[in-house]
Coordinates of C-alpha atoms in Angstrom, one line a residue:
M203 CA -9.1 -23.2 31.4
V204 CA -12.5 -23.9 30.0
K205 CA -12.2 -26.5 27.4
I206 CA -13.8 -25.6 24.2
Y207 CA -16.4 -28.6 24.2
E208 CA -17.8 -26.8 27.4
M209 CA -18.5 -23.6 25.6
R210 CA -20.3 -24.9 22.3
T211 CA -23.1 -22.5 22.6
M212 CA -24.3 -21.0 19.5
I213 CA -24.4 -17.0 19.1
N214 CA -27.4 -17.3 16.9
S215 CA -29.5 -20.6 15.9
V216 CA -29.3 -21.6 12.3
S217 CA -32.1 -23.5 10.6
R218 CA -31.3 -26.8 9.4
Q219 CA -32.3 -26.2 6.0
I220 CA -29.4 -23.4 5.7
Q221 CA -26.8 -25.8 7.0
L222 CA -27.7 -28.1 4.0
C223 CA -27.6 -25.3 1.6
Y224 CA -24.1 -24.6 2.2
V225 CA -23.1 -27.9 2.4
L226 CA -24.7 -28.5 -1.0
I227 CA -22.4 -25.4 -2.0
F228 CA -19.3 -27.7 -1.3
Q229 CA -20.5 -30.9 -3.0
L230 CA -21.2 -29.0 -6.0
F231 CA -17.4 -27.2 -5.7
S232 CA -15.7 -30.3 -4.0
F233 CA -12.3 -29.4 -3.9
S234 CA -9.6 -29.0 -1.1
L235 CA -8.4 -25.3 0.1
A236 CA -4.6 -26.1 0.0
A237 CA -2.7 -23.7 1.8
Q238 CA -1.3 -21.2 -0.4
D239 CA 2.7 -20.2 -1.0
F240 CA 1.6 -16.7 -1.7
Y241 CA -1.6 -14.9 -1.1
K242 CA -3.0 -12.5 -4.0
G243 CA -6.1 -11.1 -2.2
V244 CA -9.1 -8.7 -1.8
D245 CA -11.2 -7.3 1.1
L246 CA -15.0 -8.1 -0.2
S247 CA -16.4 -6.7 3.0
Y248 CA -19.0 -4.3 1.2
V249 CA -20.0 -6.9 -1.7
N250 CA -23.4 -8.4 -0.2
E251 CA -24.5 -4.6 0.9
L252 CA -23.6 -3.2 -2.5
E253 CA -25.5 -6.0 -4.4
A254 CA -28.4 -5.5 -2.3
C255 CA -28.2 -1.9 -3.4
G256 CA -28.5 -2.7 -7.4
A257 CA -24.7 -2.8 -7.9
T258 CA -23.7 -4.8 -10.6
Y259 CA -20.2 -6.2 -11.9
T260 CA -18.8 -7.3 -15.2
D261 CA -15.7 -9.0 -16.0
A262 CA -12.7 -7.4 -18.2
A263 CA -14.7 -8.8 -21.5
G264 CA -18.0 -7.0 -20.2
E265 CA -19.6 -10.5 -19.0
P266 CA -21.7 -9.9 -16.2
G267 CA -21.1 -12.2 -13.2
E268 CA -20.8 -12.3 -9.5
P269 CA -17.6 -10.3 -8.0
Y270 CA -16.4 -13.2 -6.2
H271 CA -15.8 -15.4 -9.1
I272 CA -14.8 -12.2 -11.4
L273 CA -11.9 -11.5 -8.7
A274 CA -11.0 -15.4 -8.5
S275 CA -11.1 -16.0 -11.9
A276 CA -8.7 -12.7 -12.0
G277 CA -6.2 -14.3 -10.0
S278 CA -7.3 -13.7 -6.5
N279 CA -6.6 -16.7 -4.2
V280 CA -8.0 -15.5 -0.7
V281 CA -10.9 -13.1 0.6
R282 CA -10.8 -11.1 3.6
L283 CA -13.9 -10.4 5.7
R284 CA -14.6 -7.9 8.3
L285 CA -16.8 -9.4 11.4
W286 CA -18.7 -6.6 13.7
H287 CA -20.4 -8.1 16.8
D288 CA -23.7 -6.8 16.9
P289 CA -23.8 -3.6 14.4
A290 CA -27.4 -2.5 15.2
W291 CA -27.0 0.1 12.8
T292 CA -26.4 -2.2 9.7
S293 CA -27.3 -5.6 8.7
F294 CA -24.4 -6.6 7.1
S295 CA -20.8 -7.8 8.1
N296 CA -22.6 -9.4 11.3
L297 CA -22.2 -13.3 11.6
E298 CA -25.0 -13.8 9.2
D299 CA -23.7 -11.8 6.5
V300 CA -20.4 -13.4 7.0
R301 CA -21.9 -16.6 6.5
V302 CA -22.9 -15.8 3.3
S303 CA -19.9 -14.2 2.0
I304 CA -17.6 -17.1 3.2
A305 CA -19.6 -19.7 1.2
K306 CA -19.5 -17.6 -1.7
A307 CA -15.3 -17.2 -1.0
K308 CA -15.1 -20.7 -0.9
A309 CA -17.4 -21.4 -3.5
A310 CA -15.2 -19.5 -5.9
G311 CA -12.4 -21.4 -4.8
M312 CA -10.6 -18.7 -2.4
S313 CA -9.4 -19.0 1.0
V314 CA -10.9 -16.8 3.2
M315 CA -9.2 -14.4 6.1
L316 CA -12.1 -13.6 9.0
D317 CA -11.2 -10.2 10.3
F318 CA -12.5 -10.1 14.1
H319 CA -12.9 -6.2 14.8
Y320 CA -14.4 -6.9 18.5
S321 CA -16.7 -4.2 18.2
D322 CA -20.1 -3.2 16.7
F323 CA -18.4 -0.4 14.3
W324 CA -14.9 0.2 12.8
A325 CA -12.0 -0.6 15.1
D326 CA -8.9 1.2 13.6
P327 CA -5.9 3.3 15.3
G328 CA -8.3 6.5 16.1
R329 CA -11.2 4.2 17.4
Q330 CA -11.1 0.7 19.6
W331 CA -14.9 0.8 21.0
R332 CA -15.8 -2.7 22.5
P333 CA -19.3 -4.2 21.5
A334 CA -22.1 -2.8 23.4
A335 CA -23.0 -6.2 24.5
W336 CA -19.8 -6.0 26.6
E337 CA -20.1 -2.1 27.5
S338 CA -20.9 -2.9 31.5
I339 CA -18.4 -5.2 31.9
E340 CA -15.5 -3.7 34.5
S341 CA -13.3 -6.3 35.0
D342 CA -10.6 -6.9 32.5
E343 CA -10.4 -10.5 33.2
V344 CA -13.9 -11.1 32.3
L345 CA -13.5 -9.0 29.5
A346 CA -10.4 -11.3 28.2
D347 CA -12.7 -14.3 28.8
S348 CA -15.3 -12.8 26.6
V349 CA -12.8 -12.3 23.6
Y350 CA -12.2 -15.7 24.3
Q351 CA -15.4 -17.3 24.5
Y352 CA -16.9 -14.7 21.6
T353 CA -13.9 -15.9 19.2
T354 CA -14.5 -19.7 20.1
N355 CA -18.1 -19.9 19.8
V356 CA -17.9 -18.2 16.1
L357 CA -15.5 -20.3 14.8
I358 CA -17.2 -23.4 16.1
H359 CA -20.5 -22.4 14.6
L360 CA -18.7 -21.6 10.8
H361 CA -16.6 -25.2 11.5
E362 CA -20.2 -27.0 12.0
L363 CA -21.4 -25.2 8.6
N364 CA -17.9 -26.4 6.9
L365 CA -17.3 -22.3 6.7
L366 CA -14.1 -22.6 8.8
P367 CA -11.7 -19.6 7.5
E368 CA -7.9 -20.3 6.9
M369 CA -7.0 -17.4 8.8
V370 CA -8.4 -15.0 11.4
Q371 CA -7.4 -11.5 12.8
I372 CA -7.6 -11.1 16.2
G373 CA -8.3 -7.2 16.1
N374 CA -8.2 -4.6 13.7
E375 CA -5.0 -2.2 13.2
T376 CA -4.7 -2.6 17.1
N377 CA -2.1 0.1 17.4
G378 CA -3.8 1.3 20.2
N379 CA -5.7 0.2 23.2
I380 CA -8.3 -2.0 22.4
L381 CA -11.6 -2.7 23.9
L382 CA -12.3 0.7 25.3
T383 CA -15.4 1.6 26.8
R384 CA -17.4 4.1 24.6
G385 CA -19.8 5.6 27.1
E386 CA -21.6 8.5 25.8
A387 CA -19.2 8.9 22.8
A388 CA -20.5 9.3 19.4
I389 CA -20.0 5.7 17.6
D390 CA -17.9 7.2 14.7
G391 CA -16.1 9.1 17.3
S392 CA -12.2 8.9 17.0
G393 CA -9.2 10.0 19.0
D394 CA -9.9 8.8 22.2
A395 CA -7.2 10.0 24.7
R396 CA -7.4 6.4 26.3
L397 CA -5.8 4.7 23.1
Y398 CA -2.4 5.8 23.7
P399 CA -0.1 5.2 25.5
V400 CA -0.6 1.5 25.3
D401 CA -1.0 -0.4 28.2
W402 CA 0.8 -3.4 27.1
S403 CA -0.2 -6.1 30.3
R404 CA -3.6 -5.3 29.3
Q405 CA -3.5 -5.5 25.3
V406 CA -1.7 -8.6 25.6
D407 CA -4.0 -10.4 27.6
L408 CA -6.9 -9.2 25.5
L409 CA -5.2 -10.0 22.1
Q410 CA -3.8 -13.5 23.6
H411 CA -7.2 -14.6 24.5
G412 CA -8.0 -14.2 21.1
V413 CA -5.0 -16.3 19.8
D414 CA -5.4 -18.8 22.8
A415 CA -9.0 -19.6 21.2
V416 CA -8.0 -20.3 18.3
K417 CA -4.7 -22.2 19.2
D418 CA -7.4 -24.4 21.3
L419 CA -10.0 -24.9 18.5
N420 CA -7.2 -26.2 16.2
Q421 CA -5.9 -28.7 18.9
S422 CA -9.6 -29.7 19.8
L423 CA -10.9 -29.9 16.1
G424 CA -7.4 -30.8 14.3
T425 CA -7.8 -27.7 12.2
D426 CA -5.0 -25.6 11.6
V427 CA -6.7 -21.8 11.6
K428 CA -3.8 -19.1 11.6
T429 CA -3.4 -15.9 13.3
I430 CA -3.0 -12.5 12.6
L431 CA -1.8 -9.5 14.7
H432 CA -3.0 -6.2 12.5
V433 CA -1.0 -3.0 12.8
A434 CA -1.7 0.2 10.7
G435 CA 1.4 1.1 9.1
P436 CA 4.7 -0.8 8.5
H437 CA 6.5 1.9 10.4
N438 CA 4.6 1.3 13.6
A439 CA 5.4 -2.3 13.3
T440 CA 8.9 -3.0 14.7
Y441 CA 8.3 -1.1 17.6
W442 CA 4.6 -2.4 18.2
F443 CA 5.6 -6.2 17.8
E444 CA 8.7 -5.7 20.0
E445 CA 6.4 -4.5 23.1
A446 CA 4.0 -6.9 22.6
T447 CA 6.2 -9.8 22.7
S448 CA 8.0 -8.5 25.3
A449 CA 5.3 -8.1 27.4
G450 CA 4.2 -12.0 26.6
L451 CA 2.4 -12.1 23.2
S452 CA 2.9 -15.5 21.5
D453 CA 1.5 -18.2 19.2
F454 CA 0.3 -15.9 16.8
D455 CA 1.2 -16.8 13.3
I456 CA 1.2 -14.0 11.1
I457 CA 2.0 -10.4 11.1
G458 CA -0.7 -8.3 9.3
L459 CA -0.1 -4.8 7.9
S460 CA -2.1 -1.8 6.8
Y461 CA 0.0 -0.2 4.1
Y462 CA -1.7 3.1 2.4
P463 CA 0.9 5.6 1.0
Q464 CA -1.8 8.2 1.6
W465 CA -1.2 7.9 5.3
H466 CA 2.0 5.9 5.6
E467 CA 5.0 7.7 3.9
M468 CA 6.8 4.8 3.2
G469 CA 7.8 4.1 -0.5
V470 CA 7.4 0.3 -2.0
R471 CA 11.1 -0.5 -1.8
A472 CA 11.2 0.3 2.5
L473 CA 8.1 -1.5 2.6
G474 CA 9.7 -4.5 1.3
E475 CA 12.8 -4.2 3.4
T476 CA 10.2 -3.6 6.3
V477 CA 8.7 -7.0 5.7
A478 CA 12.1 -9.2 5.6
L479 CA 13.1 -7.3 9.0
L480 CA 9.8 -8.2 10.3
K481 CA 10.3 -11.6 9.4
G482 CA 13.7 -12.3 10.4
R483 CA 13.1 -10.7 13.7
F484 CA 10.1 -12.2 14.9
N485 CA 10.3 -15.4 13.1
K486 CA 6.6 -14.9 11.7
E487 CA 5.1 -14.8 8.5
V488 CA 4.4 -11.0 7.5
M489 CA 1.0 -10.4 5.1
I490 CA 0.2 -6.8 3.8
V491 CA -3.7 -7.1 5.0
E492 CA -5.1 -4.2 3.1
T493 CA -3.5 -1.6 0.8
G494 CA -5.2 0.9 -1.7
Y495 CA -3.9 3.4 -4.3
P496 CA -6.5 5.4 -6.7
W497 CA -6.6 4.7 -10.6
T498 CA -7.9 8.4 -10.6
T499 CA -9.1 11.4 -8.6
D500 CA -12.2 12.0 -10.5
S501 CA -15.4 10.4 -9.0
S502 CA -18.6 8.6 -10.3
G503 CA -20.8 11.6 -9.5
D504 CA -22.1 10.4 -6.3
N505 CA -22.5 12.4 -3.1
A506 CA -19.4 10.6 -1.4
N507 CA -16.3 12.4 -1.1
N508 CA -13.1 10.3 -2.1
V509 CA -11.1 9.1 0.9
L510 CA -8.0 8.8 -1.2
G511 CA -6.6 11.6 -3.5
F512 CA -3.7 13.2 -4.3
G513 CA -2.3 12.6 -0.7
S514 CA -1.5 9.0 -2.2
R515 CA 0.7 9.8 -5.2
L516 CA 4.6 8.2 -4.5
F517 CA 7.1 10.4 -5.9
T518 CA 8.8 7.2 -7.5
Y519 CA 5.7 6.7 -9.9
S520 CA 3.8 9.3 -12.0
S521 CA 2.6 12.3 -10.9
T522 CA -0.9 11.2 -12.4
F523 CA -3.4 8.7 -11.5
S524 CA -4.4 6.0 -13.8
I525 CA -5.2 2.6 -14.4
E526 CA -1.6 1.7 -15.5
T527 CA 0.0 3.7 -12.4
Q528 CA -2.4 1.7 -9.9
R529 CA -1.5 -1.8 -11.5
D530 CA 2.3 -0.7 -11.7
F531 CA 1.8 0.3 -8.0
L532 CA 0.0 -3.0 -6.9
T533 CA 2.5 -5.5 -8.9
E534 CA 5.3 -3.8 -7.9
L535 CA 4.4 -3.9 -4.3
T536 CA 3.1 -7.3 -4.5
W537 CA 6.7 -8.6 -6.2
L538 CA 8.5 -6.6 -3.5
V539 CA 6.7 -8.3 -0.4
K540 CA 7.3 -11.9 -2.0
D541 CA 11.0 -11.1 -2.7
N542 CA 11.2 -10.2 0.7
G543 CA 9.6 -13.4 2.1
G544 CA 6.2 -12.0 2.6
L545 CA 3.2 -14.0 2.4
G546 CA 1.1 -11.8 0.1
V547 CA -0.9 -8.8 -0.5
V548 CA -5.0 -8.1 0.0
Y549 CA -6.4 -4.9 -1.6
W550 CA -8.8 -3.3 0.2
E551 CA -12.2 -2.8 -1.0
P552 CA -11.9 -3.5 -4.7
A553 CA -15.6 -3.6 -5.5
W554 CA -16.8 -0.5 -3.4
V555 CA -18.6 1.3 -6.5
A556 CA -21.3 3.8 -6.1
T557 CA -24.8 2.8 -5.8
D558 CA -28.0 5.0 -4.4
C559 CA -27.6 3.5 -1.2
A560 CA -25.8 5.2 2.1
T561 CA -23.0 4.2 4.2
Y562 CA -22.8 5.4 7.9
W563 CA -21.3 8.8 6.1
G564 CA -22.4 9.4 2.8
T565 CA -24.5 8.2 0.2
G566 CA -22.3 6.3 -2.6
S567 CA -18.8 5.4 -2.4
H568 CA -15.9 6.9 -0.7
W569 CA -13.8 4.3 -2.9
D570 CA -14.9 4.5 -6.2
N571 CA -11.7 6.2 -7.8
A572 CA -9.9 3.3 -6.1
T573 CA -11.7 0.2 -6.8
L574 CA -10.5 -2.6 -9.3
F575 CA -13.7 -1.5 -11.3
D576 CA -14.3 1.4 -13.2
F577 CA -17.3 3.4 -12.7
E578 CA -19.7 1.2 -14.6
G579 CA -18.7 -1.9 -12.8
R580 CA -16.5 -3.3 -15.4
L581 CA -13.0 -4.9 -13.8
H582 CA -10.7 -2.9 -15.5
G583 CA -6.4 -2.8 -15.6
G584 CA -5.6 -2.4 -12.0
S585 CA -6.8 -5.9 -11.1
D586 CA -3.8 -7.3 -13.4
F587 CA -1.8 -7.5 -10.3
L588 CA -3.8 -10.7 -9.3
S589 CA -2.4 -12.6 -12.3
Y590 CA 1.1 -11.3 -12.6
D591 CA 3.6 -14.1 -13.0
Y592 CA 5.8 -12.9 -9.8
S593 CA 8.4 -15.2 -10.9
V594 CA 9.3 -12.1 -13.3
M595 CA 10.7 -8.7 -11.9
P596 CA 8.6 -5.9 -12.8
E597 CA 10.8 -4.1 -15.3
A598 CA 10.3 -0.8 -13.6
L599 CA 12.2 -2.6 -10.2
S600 CA 15.1 -3.1 -12.7
D601 CA 18.3 -0.8 -12.4
Q602 CA 18.2 2.2 -13.9
E603 CA 20.9 4.7 -15.5
V604 CA 21.0 7.5 -12.7
T605 CA 23.7 10.6 -13.1
F606 CA 25.0 12.8 -10.8
M607 CA 25.9 16.3 -11.8
V608 CA 27.7 19.2 -9.8
D609 CA 28.8 22.7 -10.8
M610 CA 32.0 23.4 -9.1
T611 CA 32.8 26.8 -10.3
G612 CA 34.3 28.9 -7.8
V613 CA 34.7 25.9 -5.3
E614 CA 38.2 24.4 -4.4
V615 CA 38.9 21.2 -6.5
D616 CA 42.2 20.4 -6.1
N617 CA 41.5 17.3 -3.9
G618 CA 39.0 16.3 -6.5
V619 CA 35.2 16.2 -6.3
F620 CA 33.2 13.3 -4.6
V621 CA 29.7 12.0 -4.4
T622 CA 28.3 9.8 -1.7
G623 CA 24.9 8.4 -0.6
D624 CA 23.3 5.3 0.4
F625 CA 23.2 4.5 -3.6
T626 CA 26.6 3.6 -2.4
G627 CA 26.0 0.9 -0.1
I628 CA 25.1 0.4 4.0
T629 CA 28.4 1.8 4.6
W630 CA 28.8 5.0 2.4
S631 CA 31.5 5.5 0.2
L632 CA 33.2 8.7 -1.3
L633 CA 33.1 8.1 -5.3
P634 CA 35.0 10.3 -7.3
M635 CA 33.5 12.4 -10.0
S636 CA 34.5 12.8 -13.7
L637 CA 35.3 16.3 -15.0
S638 CA 33.0 17.0 -17.9
A639 CA 33.4 20.5 -19.2
N640 CA 33.2 23.8 -17.6
N641 CA 33.6 23.1 -14.1
L642 CA 31.3 20.2 -14.4
Y643 CA 31.7 17.0 -12.8
L644 CA 29.4 13.7 -13.3
L645 CA 29.2 10.0 -11.9
E646 CA 27.2 7.5 -13.9
T647 CA 25.8 4.7 -11.9
T648 CA 22.8 2.4 -11.7
I649 CA 20.0 2.7 -8.8
P650 CA 17.3 0.1 -8.6
G651 CA 13.8 1.7 -9.9
R652 CA 11.3 3.0 -7.5
T653 CA 14.1 4.0 -5.0
T654 CA 14.5 7.1 -3.1
G655 CA 17.5 8.0 -0.9
A656 CA 19.9 10.8 0.4
Y657 CA 23.2 12.0 -1.5
I658 CA 25.3 15.1 -1.1
Y659 CA 29.0 16.1 -2.6
Y660 CA 32.4 16.8 -0.9
N661 CA 35.5 18.2 -2.6
N662 CA 37.7 16.1 -0.6
D663 CA 37.6 12.0 0.1
L664 CA 37.8 12.8 3.7
W665 CA 34.9 12.3 5.7
S666 CA 34.8 15.8 7.2
D667 CA 32.1 18.6 7.6
P668 CA 34.8 21.2 5.7
Y669 CA 34.6 19.4 2.9
R670 CA 30.9 18.4 2.6
E671 CA 28.6 20.9 0.4
Q672 CA 26.3 22.7 2.9
V673 CA 22.8 22.4 1.0
P674 CA 20.3 25.3 1.4
A675 CA 17.1 24.2 3.4
L676 CA 14.8 24.4 0.3
C677 CA 16.8 21.6 -1.1
A678 CA 17.9 19.7 1.9
D679 CA 15.3 17.1 1.7
V680 CA 16.8 14.4 3.9
W681 CA 17.4 15.3 7.4
D682 CA 17.8 18.6 6.6
T683 CA 21.3 18.2 5.2
H684 CA 21.0 16.0 2.5
R685 CA 19.7 16.3 -1.1
E686 CA 17.2 13.3 -1.9
Y687 CA 17.2 11.4 -5.4
R688 CA 14.1 9.9 -6.4
V689 CA 14.3 7.2 -9.3
K690 CA 11.2 6.1 -11.1
G691 CA 11.2 3.2 -13.8
D692 CA 13.5 4.8 -16.4
S693 CA 17.0 6.7 -16.1
A694 CA 17.2 9.9 -14.1
T695 CA 19.9 12.9 -13.7
F696 CA 20.4 14.9 -10.4
H697 CA 21.8 18.2 -11.5
F698 CA 22.7 21.0 -9.2
A699 CA 25.5 23.7 -8.6
W700 CA 27.5 23.3 -5.1
G701 CA 25.9 24.2 -2.3
S702 CA 22.9 25.3 -4.3
C703 CA 19.3 24.5 -5.4
D704 CA 20.0 25.7 -8.3
Q705 CA 20.0 23.7 -11.5
V706 CA 22.9 23.1 -13.9
P707 CA 22.5 23.8 -17.5
I708 CA 23.0 20.0 -18.4
E709 CA 22.7 20.9 -22.2
I710 CA 26.4 22.1 -21.5
A711 CA 27.5 19.5 -19.1
L712 CA 26.5 16.8 -21.8
G713 CA 27.6 18.4 -24.9
L714 CA 25.2 17.8 -26.6
D715 CA 25.3 18.6 -30.6
T716 CA 22.1 20.1 -31.7
T717 CA 23.5 20.6 -35.3
S718 CA 20.4 18.4 -36.2
P719 CA 17.8 19.7 -34.1
V720 CA 14.7 18.3 -32.8
V721 CA 11.9 21.2 -33.2
V722 CA 9.8 21.9 -29.8
F723 CA 6.7 24.5 -30.1
P724 CA 5.3 26.3 -28.4
T725 CA 7.4 27.6 -25.7
F726 CA 4.3 28.7 -23.9
V727 CA 2.0 25.9 -23.6
Q728 CA -1.5 24.8 -22.4
N729 CA -2.1 21.4 -23.4
T730 CA 0.1 19.9 -26.1
L731 CA 3.7 20.3 -27.2
R732 CA 4.3 19.4 -30.8
V733 CA 7.7 18.0 -31.5
K734 CA 9.6 18.0 -35.2
S735 CA 12.5 15.7 -35.5
A736 CA 14.1 14.1 -39.2
S737 CA 15.0 11.0 -36.9
P738 CA 12.8 8.8 -34.6
I739 CA 12.0 9.8 -30.9
R740 CA 12.2 7.2 -28.5
R741 CA 11.4 8.8 -25.3
Y742 CA 10.8 12.1 -23.6
E743 CA 10.8 13.5 -20.1
I744 CA 9.6 16.7 -18.4
V745 CA 11.9 17.9 -15.5
D746 CA 10.6 20.6 -13.1
M747 CA 13.4 23.1 -11.7
N748 CA 14.1 21.4 -9.0
G749 CA 15.2 18.4 -10.9
R750 CA 12.3 15.9 -10.4
T751 CA 10.7 14.2 -13.4
A752 CA 7.2 15.4 -13.6
F753 CA 6.2 13.4 -16.7
S754 CA 7.8 10.7 -18.9
M755 CA 7.2 8.5 -21.8
K756 CA 8.5 5.9 -24.0
N757 CA 6.5 7.2 -27.4
T758 CA 7.4 8.0 -30.9
D759 CA 4.4 10.4 -31.4
N760 CA 5.1 13.8 -32.1
S761 CA 2.9 15.5 -29.6
I762 CA 2.7 15.1 -25.8
E763 CA 0.0 16.4 -23.9
V764 CA 0.7 18.2 -20.7
D765 CA -2.5 19.4 -19.5
H766 CA -1.8 17.3 -16.0
V767 CA 1.2 19.4 -15.8
S768 CA 1.2 22.1 -13.0
P769 CA 2.2 25.5 -14.1
G770 CA 5.5 26.4 -14.1
L771 CA 9.2 26.4 -16.1
Y772 CA 10.1 22.9 -17.4
I773 CA 12.8 21.2 -19.4
L774 CA 12.0 18.8 -21.9
K775 CA 14.3 16.0 -22.7
V776 CA 14.2 14.0 -25.6
W777 CA 16.1 10.8 -26.5
G778 CA 16.5 9.1 -29.8
D779 CA 18.4 6.1 -31.1
D780 CA 21.8 7.1 -29.8
G781 CA 20.7 8.8 -26.5
L782 CA 20.1 12.2 -25.4
V783 CA 19.7 14.7 -28.2
Q784 CA 18.0 17.7 -27.2
I785 CA 17.0 19.8 -24.2
T786 CA 14.5 22.5 -24.3
R787 CA 13.1 24.7 -21.8
F788 CA 9.1 25.4 -21.6
I789 CA 6.7 27.6 -19.5
K790 CA 3.4 25.3 -18.9
M791 CA 0.7 28.0 -18.4

């Protein structure tokens, strides 16, 4: 293999003045960037372009500042930056731009993750165009050598400027075949049939040359740059890395994942379990290198449609989007990644606010509803996940009180009534239920918050289909046979009639004493429910007719805003000091 010192041809000439400028920066901010135990980061690939377009930013107190320093002060310790080879359509995210960004990140005290797309455009599961400069290469051997030399030369160039990143991504979302010829296809075209199935021999050879470039550079220079292989969707990762390592991929350091609830159907609990599984199976560090969650479905008023919207909603979180929900999602996701042995979480792209400048697809920002800055460019509470104390488990992840309830009217119960589900453990157990009243059977237990899972009822303690209820397809949400529970950050009740989607009238089951009733009005409501009570009210919960919580609030106010709740029939549950005290039905108009 050609030695690194034999390939030190720089991609671009850099003037001595620029080099001295960067050196001066590090003399002014002299410190050692020690490796982090855990990374809480941000992808700021758009910032230079946005500031050139007039974007301004302030911290949470309203003080103007530079985004790198604002986010570093908020708790970020790593910045991720994309690198395109020679993007003729933009003057940003090329090597010259990346030099500026790395200098800003390091001056703000943050480590750097450099994301080689090996393309002149976005590389992702739907497109993997090779750079135009490599379009005519016919041999995969020459193509692999190009990956090696390009990676080496970029990193040596950055090293000589004291801008060497701490981590390097070898490709971006490399689910499908990488470095495809583009031909006459549009640069933003996606869905090329050649992406799949993956040619693992070719795929691994190309990626391995990128990994080897970093490995050889470390050996030559005595550095310790870490390599990341990046796959979109945690549900794809086990298969992808099994195939890749079986085909010979080795010596990389970190498994990188994209996790967006809008596209990746996995809850935060399952994501944490996937992190632990990947780390254990492949003996690699695991990191979420991209994630995103909207704080609103509104727009700043620009002409760019929002990419993230209602599809991002997780059923274990509020049905509405807010800064608080975004903060909770990011905090709990990050805690679960760390608790399961993960290396870190990076948010994409927190500073992509709207400006009058155009992106490739439109004028403004397609992400202004998912940033960590509000529409005025002020850092908002979603950024609090960066400063959270991750030695403390977020409250919503703690065990929550859960009641399973089934109406057995007309069903044989001589052998008892049981409930089972994955909440009972890896090996499911049949748990006996207690008779409450009027053929209603209950089981009270605890389940960790933000959890979804399967459950079903039996009328015998024998594992046999004749004793298992037959759940109608309408509410058999798991495997088309089982019911699904969804636990948010508070108590929950799941209540149905045996073999039916009909809800149990839970006020009978709980034997509520309504001699001192809570008065709720009006019955038909558009915006606000009014509540009157002689004693303090501690919590409200609005449940739809499928038993799913539509809205929950810990509050003592006597009004409940329901304008965000979809039209339909709901149950309002009201808790006081002594527990559940009132259940009322109302219709949202």
